[in-house]
Coordinates of N, CA and C in Angstrom, one line a residue:
Chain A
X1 N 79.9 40.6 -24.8 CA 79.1 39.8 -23.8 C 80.0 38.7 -23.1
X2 N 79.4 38.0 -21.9 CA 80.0 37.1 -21.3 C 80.6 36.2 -22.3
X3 N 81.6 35.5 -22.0 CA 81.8 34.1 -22.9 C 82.3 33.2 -21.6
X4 N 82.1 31.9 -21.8 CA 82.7 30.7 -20.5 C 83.0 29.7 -21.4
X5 N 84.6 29.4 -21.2 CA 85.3 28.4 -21.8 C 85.4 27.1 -20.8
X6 N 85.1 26.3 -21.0 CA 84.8 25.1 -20.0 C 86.0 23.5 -20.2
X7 N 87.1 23.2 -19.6 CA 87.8 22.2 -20.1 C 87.7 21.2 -19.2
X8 N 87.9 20.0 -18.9 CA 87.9 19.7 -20.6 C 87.2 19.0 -21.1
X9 N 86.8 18.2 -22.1 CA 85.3 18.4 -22.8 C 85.0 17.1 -22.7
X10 N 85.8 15.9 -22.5 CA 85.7 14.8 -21.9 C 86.7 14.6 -21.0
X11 N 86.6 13.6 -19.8 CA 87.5 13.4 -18.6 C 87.2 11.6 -17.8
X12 N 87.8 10.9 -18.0 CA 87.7 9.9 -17.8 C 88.3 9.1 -16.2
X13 N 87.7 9.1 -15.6 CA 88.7 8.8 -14.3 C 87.5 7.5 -13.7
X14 N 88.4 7.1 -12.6 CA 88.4 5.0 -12.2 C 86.9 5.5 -10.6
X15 N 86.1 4.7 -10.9 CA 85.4 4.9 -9.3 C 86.5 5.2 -8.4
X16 N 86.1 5.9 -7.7 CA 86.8 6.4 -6.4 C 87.6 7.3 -6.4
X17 N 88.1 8.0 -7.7 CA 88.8 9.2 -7.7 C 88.4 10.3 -7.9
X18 N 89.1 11.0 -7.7 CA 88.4 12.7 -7.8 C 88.7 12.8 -9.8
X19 N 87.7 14.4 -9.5 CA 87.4 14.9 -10.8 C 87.4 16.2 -10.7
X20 N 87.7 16.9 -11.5 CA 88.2 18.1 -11.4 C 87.6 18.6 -13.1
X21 N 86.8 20.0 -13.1 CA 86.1 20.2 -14.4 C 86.8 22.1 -14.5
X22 N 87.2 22.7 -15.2 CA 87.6 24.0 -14.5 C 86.5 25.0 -15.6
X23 N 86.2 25.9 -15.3 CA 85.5 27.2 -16.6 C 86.4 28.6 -16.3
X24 N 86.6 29.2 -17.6 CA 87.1 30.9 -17.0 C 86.0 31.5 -17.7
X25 N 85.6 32.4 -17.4 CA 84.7 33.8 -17.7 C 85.2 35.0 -17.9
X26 N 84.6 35.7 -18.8 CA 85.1 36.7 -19.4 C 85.2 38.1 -18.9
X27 N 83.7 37.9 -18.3 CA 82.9 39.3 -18.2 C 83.0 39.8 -16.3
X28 N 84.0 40.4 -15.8 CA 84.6 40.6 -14.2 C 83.3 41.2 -13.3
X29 N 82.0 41.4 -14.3 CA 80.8 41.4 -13.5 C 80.2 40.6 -13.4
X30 N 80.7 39.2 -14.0 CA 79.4 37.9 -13.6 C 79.7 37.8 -12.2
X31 N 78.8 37.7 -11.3 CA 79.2 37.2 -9.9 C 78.2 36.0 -9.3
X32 N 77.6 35.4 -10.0 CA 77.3 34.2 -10.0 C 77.3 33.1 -11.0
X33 N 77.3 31.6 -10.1 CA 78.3 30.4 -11.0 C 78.0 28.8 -10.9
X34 N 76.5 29.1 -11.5 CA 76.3 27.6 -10.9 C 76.4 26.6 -11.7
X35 N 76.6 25.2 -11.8 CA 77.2 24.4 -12.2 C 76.0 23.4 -12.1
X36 N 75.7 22.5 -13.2 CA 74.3 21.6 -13.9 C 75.0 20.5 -14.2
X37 N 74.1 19.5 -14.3 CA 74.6 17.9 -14.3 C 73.4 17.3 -15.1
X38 N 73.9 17.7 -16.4 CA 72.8 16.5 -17.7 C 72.8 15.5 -17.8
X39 N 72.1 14.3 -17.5 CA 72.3 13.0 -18.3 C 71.5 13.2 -19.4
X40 N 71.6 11.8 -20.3 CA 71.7 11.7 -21.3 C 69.6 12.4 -22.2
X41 N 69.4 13.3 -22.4 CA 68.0 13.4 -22.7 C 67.2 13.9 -21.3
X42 N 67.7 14.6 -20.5 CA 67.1 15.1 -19.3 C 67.1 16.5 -19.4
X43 N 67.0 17.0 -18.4 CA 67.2 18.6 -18.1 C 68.2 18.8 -17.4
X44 N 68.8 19.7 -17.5 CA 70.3 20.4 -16.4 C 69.5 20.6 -15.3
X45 N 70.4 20.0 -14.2 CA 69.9 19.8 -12.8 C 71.0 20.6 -12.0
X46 N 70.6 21.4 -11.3 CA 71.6 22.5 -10.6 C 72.3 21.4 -9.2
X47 N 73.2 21.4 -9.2 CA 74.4 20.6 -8.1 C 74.9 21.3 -7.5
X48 N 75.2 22.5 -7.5 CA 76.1 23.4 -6.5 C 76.2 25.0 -7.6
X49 N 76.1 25.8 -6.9 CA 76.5 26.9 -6.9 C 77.2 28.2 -6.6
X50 N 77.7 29.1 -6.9 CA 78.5 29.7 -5.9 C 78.4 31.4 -6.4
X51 N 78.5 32.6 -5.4 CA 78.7 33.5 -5.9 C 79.7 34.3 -5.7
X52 N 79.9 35.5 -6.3 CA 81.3 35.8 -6.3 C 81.8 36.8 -4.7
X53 N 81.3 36.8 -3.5 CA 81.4 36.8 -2.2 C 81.9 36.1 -1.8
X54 N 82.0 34.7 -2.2 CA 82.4 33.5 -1.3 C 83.9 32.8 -2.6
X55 N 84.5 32.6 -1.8 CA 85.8 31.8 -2.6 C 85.7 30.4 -3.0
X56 N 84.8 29.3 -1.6 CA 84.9 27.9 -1.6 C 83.2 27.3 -1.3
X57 N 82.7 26.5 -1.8 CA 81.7 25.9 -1.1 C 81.5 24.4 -1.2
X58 N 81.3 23.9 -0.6 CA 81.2 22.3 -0.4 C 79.9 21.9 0.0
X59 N 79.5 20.6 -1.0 CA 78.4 20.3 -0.9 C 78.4 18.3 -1.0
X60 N 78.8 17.7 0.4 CA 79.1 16.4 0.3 C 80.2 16.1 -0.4
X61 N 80.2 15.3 -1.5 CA 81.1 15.3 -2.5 C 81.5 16.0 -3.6
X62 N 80.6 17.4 -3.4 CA 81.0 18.1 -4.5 C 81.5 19.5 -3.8
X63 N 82.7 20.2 -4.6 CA 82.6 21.4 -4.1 C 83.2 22.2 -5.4
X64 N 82.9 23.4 -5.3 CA 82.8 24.7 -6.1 C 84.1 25.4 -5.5
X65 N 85.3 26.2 -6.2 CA 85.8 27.1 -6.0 C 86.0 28.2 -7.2
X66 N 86.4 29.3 -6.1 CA 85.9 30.4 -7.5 C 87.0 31.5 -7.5
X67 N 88.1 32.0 -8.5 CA 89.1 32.7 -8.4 C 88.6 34.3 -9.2
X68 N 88.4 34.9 -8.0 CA 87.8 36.1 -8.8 C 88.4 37.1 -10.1
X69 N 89.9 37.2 -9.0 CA 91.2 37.8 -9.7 C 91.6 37.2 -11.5
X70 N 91.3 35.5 -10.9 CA 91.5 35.0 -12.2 C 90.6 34.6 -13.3
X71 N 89.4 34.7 -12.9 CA 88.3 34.9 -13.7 C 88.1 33.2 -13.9
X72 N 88.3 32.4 -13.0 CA 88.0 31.2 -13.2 C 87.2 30.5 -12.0
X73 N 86.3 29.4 -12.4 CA 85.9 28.6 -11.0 C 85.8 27.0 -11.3
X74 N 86.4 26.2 -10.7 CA 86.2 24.6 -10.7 C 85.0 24.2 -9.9
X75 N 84.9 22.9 -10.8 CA 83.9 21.9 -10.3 C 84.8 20.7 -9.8
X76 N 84.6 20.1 -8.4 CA 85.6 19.2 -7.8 C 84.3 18.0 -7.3
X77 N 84.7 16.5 -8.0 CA 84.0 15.9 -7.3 C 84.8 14.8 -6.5
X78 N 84.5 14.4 -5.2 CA 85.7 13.4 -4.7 C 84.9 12.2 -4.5
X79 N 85.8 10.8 -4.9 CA 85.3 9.7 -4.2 C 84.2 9.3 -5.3
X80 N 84.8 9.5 -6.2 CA 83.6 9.4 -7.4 C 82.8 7.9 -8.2
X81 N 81.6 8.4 -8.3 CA 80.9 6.8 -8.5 C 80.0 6.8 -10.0
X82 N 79.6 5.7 -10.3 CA 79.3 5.7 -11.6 C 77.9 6.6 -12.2
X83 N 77.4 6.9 -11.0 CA 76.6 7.3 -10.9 C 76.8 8.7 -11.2
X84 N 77.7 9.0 -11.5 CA 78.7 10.8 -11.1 C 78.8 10.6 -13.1
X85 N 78.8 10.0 -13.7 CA 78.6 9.7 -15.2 C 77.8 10.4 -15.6
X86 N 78.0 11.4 -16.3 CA 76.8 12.5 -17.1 C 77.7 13.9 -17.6
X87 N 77.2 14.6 -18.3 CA 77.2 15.8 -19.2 C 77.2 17.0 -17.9
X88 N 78.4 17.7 -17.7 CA 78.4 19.1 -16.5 C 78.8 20.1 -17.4
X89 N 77.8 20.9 -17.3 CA 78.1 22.2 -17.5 C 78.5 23.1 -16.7
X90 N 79.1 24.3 -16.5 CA 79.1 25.3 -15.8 C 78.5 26.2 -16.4
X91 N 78.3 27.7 -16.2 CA 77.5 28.7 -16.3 C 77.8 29.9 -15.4
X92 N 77.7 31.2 -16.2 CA 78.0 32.5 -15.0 C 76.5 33.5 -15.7
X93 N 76.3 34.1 -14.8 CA 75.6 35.2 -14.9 C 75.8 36.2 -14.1
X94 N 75.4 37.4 -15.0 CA 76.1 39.0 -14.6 C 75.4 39.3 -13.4
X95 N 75.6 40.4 -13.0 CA 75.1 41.2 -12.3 C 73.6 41.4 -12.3
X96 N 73.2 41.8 -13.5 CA 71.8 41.7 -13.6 C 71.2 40.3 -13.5
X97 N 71.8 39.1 -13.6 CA 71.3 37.7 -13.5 C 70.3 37.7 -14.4
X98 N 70.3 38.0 -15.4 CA 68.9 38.2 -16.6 C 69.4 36.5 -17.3
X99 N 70.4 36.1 -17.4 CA 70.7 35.0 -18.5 C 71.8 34.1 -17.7
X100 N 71.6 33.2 -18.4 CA 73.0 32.3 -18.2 C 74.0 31.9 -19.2
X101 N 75.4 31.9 -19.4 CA 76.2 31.7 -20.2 C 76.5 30.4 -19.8
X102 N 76.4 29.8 -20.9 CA 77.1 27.9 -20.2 C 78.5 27.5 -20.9
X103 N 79.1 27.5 -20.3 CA 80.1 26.6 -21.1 C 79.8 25.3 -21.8
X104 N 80.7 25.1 -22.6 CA 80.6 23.7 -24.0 C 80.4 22.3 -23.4
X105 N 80.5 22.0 -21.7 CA 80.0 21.1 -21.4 C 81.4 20.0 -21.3
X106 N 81.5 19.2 -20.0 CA 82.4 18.4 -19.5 C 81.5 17.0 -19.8
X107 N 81.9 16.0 -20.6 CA 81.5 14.4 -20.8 C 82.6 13.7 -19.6
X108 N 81.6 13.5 -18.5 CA 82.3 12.5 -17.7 C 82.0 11.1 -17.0
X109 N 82.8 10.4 -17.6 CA 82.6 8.6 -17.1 C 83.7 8.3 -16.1
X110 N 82.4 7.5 -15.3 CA 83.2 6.7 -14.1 C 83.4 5.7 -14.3
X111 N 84.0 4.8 -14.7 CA 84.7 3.2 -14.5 C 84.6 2.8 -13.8
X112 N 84.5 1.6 -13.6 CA 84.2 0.7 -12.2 C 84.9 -0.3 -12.6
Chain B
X1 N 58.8 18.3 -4.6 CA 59.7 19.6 -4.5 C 58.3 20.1 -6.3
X2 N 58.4 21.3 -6.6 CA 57.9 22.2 -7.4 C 58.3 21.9 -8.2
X3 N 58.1 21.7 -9.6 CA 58.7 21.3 -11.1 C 57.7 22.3 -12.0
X4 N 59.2 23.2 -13.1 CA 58.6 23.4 -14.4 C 58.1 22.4 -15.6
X5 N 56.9 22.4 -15.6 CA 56.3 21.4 -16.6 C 56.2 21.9 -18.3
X6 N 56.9 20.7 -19.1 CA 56.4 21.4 -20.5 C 56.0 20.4 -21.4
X7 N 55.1 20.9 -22.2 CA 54.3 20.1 -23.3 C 54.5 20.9 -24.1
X8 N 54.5 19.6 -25.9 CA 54.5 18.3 -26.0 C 56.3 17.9 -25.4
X9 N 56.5 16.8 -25.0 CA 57.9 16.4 -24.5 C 58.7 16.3 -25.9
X10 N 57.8 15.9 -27.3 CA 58.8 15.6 -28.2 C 57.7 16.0 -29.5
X11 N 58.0 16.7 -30.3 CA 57.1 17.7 -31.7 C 58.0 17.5 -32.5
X12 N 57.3 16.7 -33.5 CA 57.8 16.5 -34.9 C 57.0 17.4 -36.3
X13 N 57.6 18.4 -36.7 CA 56.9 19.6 -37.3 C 57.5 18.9 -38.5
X14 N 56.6 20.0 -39.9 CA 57.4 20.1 -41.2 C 57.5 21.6 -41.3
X15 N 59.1 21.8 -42.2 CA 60.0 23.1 -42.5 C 58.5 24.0 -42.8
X16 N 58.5 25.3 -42.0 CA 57.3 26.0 -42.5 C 56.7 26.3 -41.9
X17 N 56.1 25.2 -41.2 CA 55.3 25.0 -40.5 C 55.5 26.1 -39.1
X18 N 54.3 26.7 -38.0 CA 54.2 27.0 -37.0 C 54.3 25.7 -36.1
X19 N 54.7 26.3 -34.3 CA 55.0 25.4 -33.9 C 55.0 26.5 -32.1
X20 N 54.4 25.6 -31.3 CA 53.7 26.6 -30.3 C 54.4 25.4 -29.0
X21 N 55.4 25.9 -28.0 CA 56.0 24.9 -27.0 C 55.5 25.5 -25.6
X22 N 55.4 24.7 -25.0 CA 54.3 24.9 -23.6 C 54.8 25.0 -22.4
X23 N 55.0 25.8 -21.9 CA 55.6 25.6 -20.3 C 54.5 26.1 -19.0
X24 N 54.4 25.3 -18.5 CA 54.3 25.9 -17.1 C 55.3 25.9 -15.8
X25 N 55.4 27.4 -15.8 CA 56.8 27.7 -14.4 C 56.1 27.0 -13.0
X26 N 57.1 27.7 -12.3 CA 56.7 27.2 -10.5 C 56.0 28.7 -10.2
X27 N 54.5 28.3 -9.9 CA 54.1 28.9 -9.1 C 53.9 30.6 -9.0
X28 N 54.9 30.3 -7.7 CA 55.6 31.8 -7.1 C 56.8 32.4 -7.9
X29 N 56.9 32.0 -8.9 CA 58.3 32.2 -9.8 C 57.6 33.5 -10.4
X30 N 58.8 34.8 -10.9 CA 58.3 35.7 -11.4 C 59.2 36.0 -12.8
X31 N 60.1 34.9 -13.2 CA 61.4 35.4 -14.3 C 61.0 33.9 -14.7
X32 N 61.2 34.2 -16.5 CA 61.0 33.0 -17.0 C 62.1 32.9 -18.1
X33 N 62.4 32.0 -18.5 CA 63.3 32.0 -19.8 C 63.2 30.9 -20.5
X34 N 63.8 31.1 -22.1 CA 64.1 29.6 -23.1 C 65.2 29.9 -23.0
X35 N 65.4 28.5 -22.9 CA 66.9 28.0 -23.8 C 66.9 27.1 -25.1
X36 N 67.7 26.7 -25.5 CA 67.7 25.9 -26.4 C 68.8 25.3 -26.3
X37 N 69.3 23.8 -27.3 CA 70.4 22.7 -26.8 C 69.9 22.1 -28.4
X38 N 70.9 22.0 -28.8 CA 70.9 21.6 -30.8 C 71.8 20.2 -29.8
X39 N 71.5 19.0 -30.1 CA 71.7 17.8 -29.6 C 73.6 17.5 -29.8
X40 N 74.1 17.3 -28.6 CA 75.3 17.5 -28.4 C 76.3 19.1 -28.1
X41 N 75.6 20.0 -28.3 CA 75.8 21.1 -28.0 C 75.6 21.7 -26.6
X42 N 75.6 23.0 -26.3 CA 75.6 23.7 -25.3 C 74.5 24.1 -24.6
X43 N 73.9 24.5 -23.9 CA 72.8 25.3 -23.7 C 72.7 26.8 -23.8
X44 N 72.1 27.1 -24.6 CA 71.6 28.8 -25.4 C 70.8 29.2 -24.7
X45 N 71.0 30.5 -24.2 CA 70.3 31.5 -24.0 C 69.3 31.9 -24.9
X46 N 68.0 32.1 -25.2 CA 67.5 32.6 -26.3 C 66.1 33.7 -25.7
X47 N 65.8 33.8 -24.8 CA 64.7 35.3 -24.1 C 64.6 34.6 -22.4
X48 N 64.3 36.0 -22.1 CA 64.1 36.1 -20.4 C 62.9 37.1 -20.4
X49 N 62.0 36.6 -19.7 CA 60.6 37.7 -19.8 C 60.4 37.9 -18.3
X50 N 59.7 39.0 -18.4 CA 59.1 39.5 -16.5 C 58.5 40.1 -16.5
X51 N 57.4 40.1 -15.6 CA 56.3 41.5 -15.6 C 55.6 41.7 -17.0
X52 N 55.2 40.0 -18.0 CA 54.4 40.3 -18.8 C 55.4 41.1 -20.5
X53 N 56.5 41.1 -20.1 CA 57.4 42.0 -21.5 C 58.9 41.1 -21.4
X54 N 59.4 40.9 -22.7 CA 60.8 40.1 -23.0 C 61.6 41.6 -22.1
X55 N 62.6 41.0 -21.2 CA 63.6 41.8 -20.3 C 65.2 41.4 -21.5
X56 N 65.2 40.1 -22.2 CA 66.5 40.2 -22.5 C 66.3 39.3 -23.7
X57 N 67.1 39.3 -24.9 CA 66.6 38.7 -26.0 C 68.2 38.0 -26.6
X58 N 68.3 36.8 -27.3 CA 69.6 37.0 -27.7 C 69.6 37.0 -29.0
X59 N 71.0 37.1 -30.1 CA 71.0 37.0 -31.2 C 69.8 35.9 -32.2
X60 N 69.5 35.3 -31.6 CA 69.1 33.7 -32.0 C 67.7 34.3 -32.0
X61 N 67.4 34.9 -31.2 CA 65.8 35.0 -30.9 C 65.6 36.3 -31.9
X62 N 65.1 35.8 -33.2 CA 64.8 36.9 -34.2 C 63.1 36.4 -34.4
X63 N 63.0 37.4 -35.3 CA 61.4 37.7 -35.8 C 61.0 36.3 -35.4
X64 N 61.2 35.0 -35.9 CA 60.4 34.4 -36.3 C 59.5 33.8 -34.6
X65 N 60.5 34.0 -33.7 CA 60.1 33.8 -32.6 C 59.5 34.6 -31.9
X66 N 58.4 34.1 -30.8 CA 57.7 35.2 -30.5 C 57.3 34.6 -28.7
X67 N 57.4 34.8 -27.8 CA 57.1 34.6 -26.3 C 55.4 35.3 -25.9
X68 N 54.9 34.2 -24.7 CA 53.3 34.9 -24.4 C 53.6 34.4 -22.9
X69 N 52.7 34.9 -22.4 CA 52.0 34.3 -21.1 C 50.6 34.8 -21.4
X70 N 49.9 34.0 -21.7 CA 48.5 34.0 -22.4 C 47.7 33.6 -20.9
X71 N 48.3 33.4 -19.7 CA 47.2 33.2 -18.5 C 48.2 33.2 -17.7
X72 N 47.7 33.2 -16.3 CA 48.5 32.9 -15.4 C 49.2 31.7 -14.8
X73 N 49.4 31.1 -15.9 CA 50.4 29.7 -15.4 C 50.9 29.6 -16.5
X74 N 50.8 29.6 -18.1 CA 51.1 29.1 -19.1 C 52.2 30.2 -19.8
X75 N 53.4 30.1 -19.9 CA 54.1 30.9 -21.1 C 54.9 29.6 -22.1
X76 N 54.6 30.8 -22.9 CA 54.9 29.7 -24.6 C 55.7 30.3 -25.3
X77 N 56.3 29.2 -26.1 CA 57.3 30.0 -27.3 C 57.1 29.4 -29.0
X78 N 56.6 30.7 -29.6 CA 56.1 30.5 -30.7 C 57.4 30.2 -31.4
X79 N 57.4 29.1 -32.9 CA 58.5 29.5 -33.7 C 57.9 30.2 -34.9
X80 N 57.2 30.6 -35.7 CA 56.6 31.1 -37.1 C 56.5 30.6 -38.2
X81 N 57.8 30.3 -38.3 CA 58.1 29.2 -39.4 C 59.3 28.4 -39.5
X82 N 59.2 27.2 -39.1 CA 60.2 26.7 -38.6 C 61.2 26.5 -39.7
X83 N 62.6 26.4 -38.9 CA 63.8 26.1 -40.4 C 64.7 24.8 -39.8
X84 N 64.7 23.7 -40.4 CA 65.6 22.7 -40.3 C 66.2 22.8 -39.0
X85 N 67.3 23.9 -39.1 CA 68.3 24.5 -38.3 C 67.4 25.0 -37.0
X86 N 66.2 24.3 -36.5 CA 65.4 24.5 -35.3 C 65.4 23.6 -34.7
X87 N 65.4 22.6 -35.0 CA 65.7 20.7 -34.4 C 66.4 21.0 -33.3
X88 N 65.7 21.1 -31.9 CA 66.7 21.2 -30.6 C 65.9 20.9 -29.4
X89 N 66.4 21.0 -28.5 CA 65.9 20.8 -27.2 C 65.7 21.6 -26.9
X90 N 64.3 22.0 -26.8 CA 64.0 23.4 -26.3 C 63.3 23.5 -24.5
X91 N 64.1 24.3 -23.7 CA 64.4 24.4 -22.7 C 63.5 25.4 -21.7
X92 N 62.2 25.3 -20.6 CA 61.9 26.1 -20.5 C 62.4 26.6 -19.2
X93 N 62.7 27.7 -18.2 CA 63.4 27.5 -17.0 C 62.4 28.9 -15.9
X94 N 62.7 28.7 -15.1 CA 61.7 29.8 -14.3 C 62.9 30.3 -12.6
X95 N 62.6 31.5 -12.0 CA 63.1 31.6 -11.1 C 62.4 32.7 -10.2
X96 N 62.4 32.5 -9.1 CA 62.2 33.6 -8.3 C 62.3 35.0 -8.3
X97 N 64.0 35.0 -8.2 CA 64.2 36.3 -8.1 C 64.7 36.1 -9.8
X98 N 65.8 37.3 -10.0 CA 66.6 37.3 -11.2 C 67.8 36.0 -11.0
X99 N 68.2 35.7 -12.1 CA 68.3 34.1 -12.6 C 69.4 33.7 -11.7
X100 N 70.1 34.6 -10.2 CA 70.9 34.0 -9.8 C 70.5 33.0 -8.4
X101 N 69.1 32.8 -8.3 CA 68.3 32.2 -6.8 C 67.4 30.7 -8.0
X102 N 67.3 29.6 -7.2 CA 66.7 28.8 -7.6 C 66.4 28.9 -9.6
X103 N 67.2 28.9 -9.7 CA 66.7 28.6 -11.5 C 66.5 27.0 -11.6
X104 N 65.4 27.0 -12.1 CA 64.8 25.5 -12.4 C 64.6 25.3 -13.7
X105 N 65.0 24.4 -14.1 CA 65.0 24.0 -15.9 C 63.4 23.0 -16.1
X106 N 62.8 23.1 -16.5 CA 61.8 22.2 -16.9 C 62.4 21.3 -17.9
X107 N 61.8 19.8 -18.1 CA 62.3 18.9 -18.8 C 62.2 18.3 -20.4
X108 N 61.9 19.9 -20.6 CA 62.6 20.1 -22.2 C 61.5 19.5 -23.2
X109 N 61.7 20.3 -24.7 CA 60.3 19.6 -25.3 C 61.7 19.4 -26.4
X110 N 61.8 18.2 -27.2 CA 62.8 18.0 -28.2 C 61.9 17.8 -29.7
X111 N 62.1 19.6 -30.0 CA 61.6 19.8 -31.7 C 62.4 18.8 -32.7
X112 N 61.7 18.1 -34.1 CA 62.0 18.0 -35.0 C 61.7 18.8 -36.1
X113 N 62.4 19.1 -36.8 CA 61.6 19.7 -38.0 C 62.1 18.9 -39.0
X114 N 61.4 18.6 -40.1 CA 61.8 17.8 -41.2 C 61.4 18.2 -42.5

């Protein structure tokens, strides 16, 4: 079955810099890849997504790219604020889209 | 905007014990699923239902668990007898189409068992 390796598992970077989260997947039929933003005792809140048709998508400060060939897709956030502090997961699901596989989850703090 | 709603938000069971978790999807939604999240962990896949029958089940989801849609707004997830090793954030989530359009997570019911 699918598996999604997610690194790295904490990432610490200063207000205003970018962030960069990466996942690879296993299974060359997931073709969708969306990416969730837990704070602490909430629910995973979907932030961007992407499917495997499209290489790049941008959403304000956040954008998704996706390497088919290489079986990997990042999460990029730029200009980052404290508020960008929380638990990201990524996630792929197959072709059938029955399930989601998540990765082990990115801990990320903004400094101010 | 539409929200999956789930009761109780936080159930404190004893080992043994049955234990019945509540979701109501969005609406128009016709795919429903659990997850599960053991605190600091990952989010688990554990069943996907549609059309009234489990479509996809994972390792985790054995006998003791059991899924309904007992009306048309309410699906639940039984545990039978709860084990220690159940203490999680249990996750209910709903979607439109199949799980790749609008998947919405409802805001989790956090089992204890003790």
């Amino acid at each position: 079955g699918e598996n999604v390796e997610q690194h790295p598992s904490t990432l610490s970077v200063q207000e205003g810099d970018s962030a960069v989260i990466k996942c690879t997947y296993s299974d060359s039929a997931s073709n969708y890849f969306p990416w969730y933003k837990q704070e602490l005792g909430k629910r995973p809140q979907l932030i961007i997504d992407i499917r495997s048709n499209v290489g790049e998508k941008k959403d304000q400060r956040i954008a998704v790219t996706l390497n088919k060939t290489a079986k990997h897709f990042s999460l990029h956030i730029t200009e980052t604020q404290p508020e960008d502090s929380a638990v990201y997961f990524c996630a792929a699901s197959g072709w059938d889209g029955n399930k989601l596989v998540f990765g082990a989850g990115t801990i990320l703090r903004v400094k101010s | 905007e539409p929200e999956v709603t789930q009761t109780p938000s936080h159930q404190v069971t004893q080992m043994g014990q049955e234990v019945i978790l509540r979701c109501v999807p969005i609406s128009n939604h016709l795919y429903f699923y659990w997850y599960r999240q053991i605190l600091g962990q990952k989010v688990e896949f554990l069943v996907s239902f549609y059309n009234n029958e489990i479509s996809e089940k994972s390792e985790i989801f054995d006998d003791q668990f059991s899924v309904e849609r007992p009306d048309g707004s309410n699906f639940t997830l039984k545990i039978r007898s709860t084990k220690l090793e159940d203490s999680a954030m249990y996750f209910c989530a709903s979607s439109e189409y199949r799980g790749d359009q609008g998947y919405t997570f409802g805001s989790g019911t956090r089992l204890t068992v003790v």
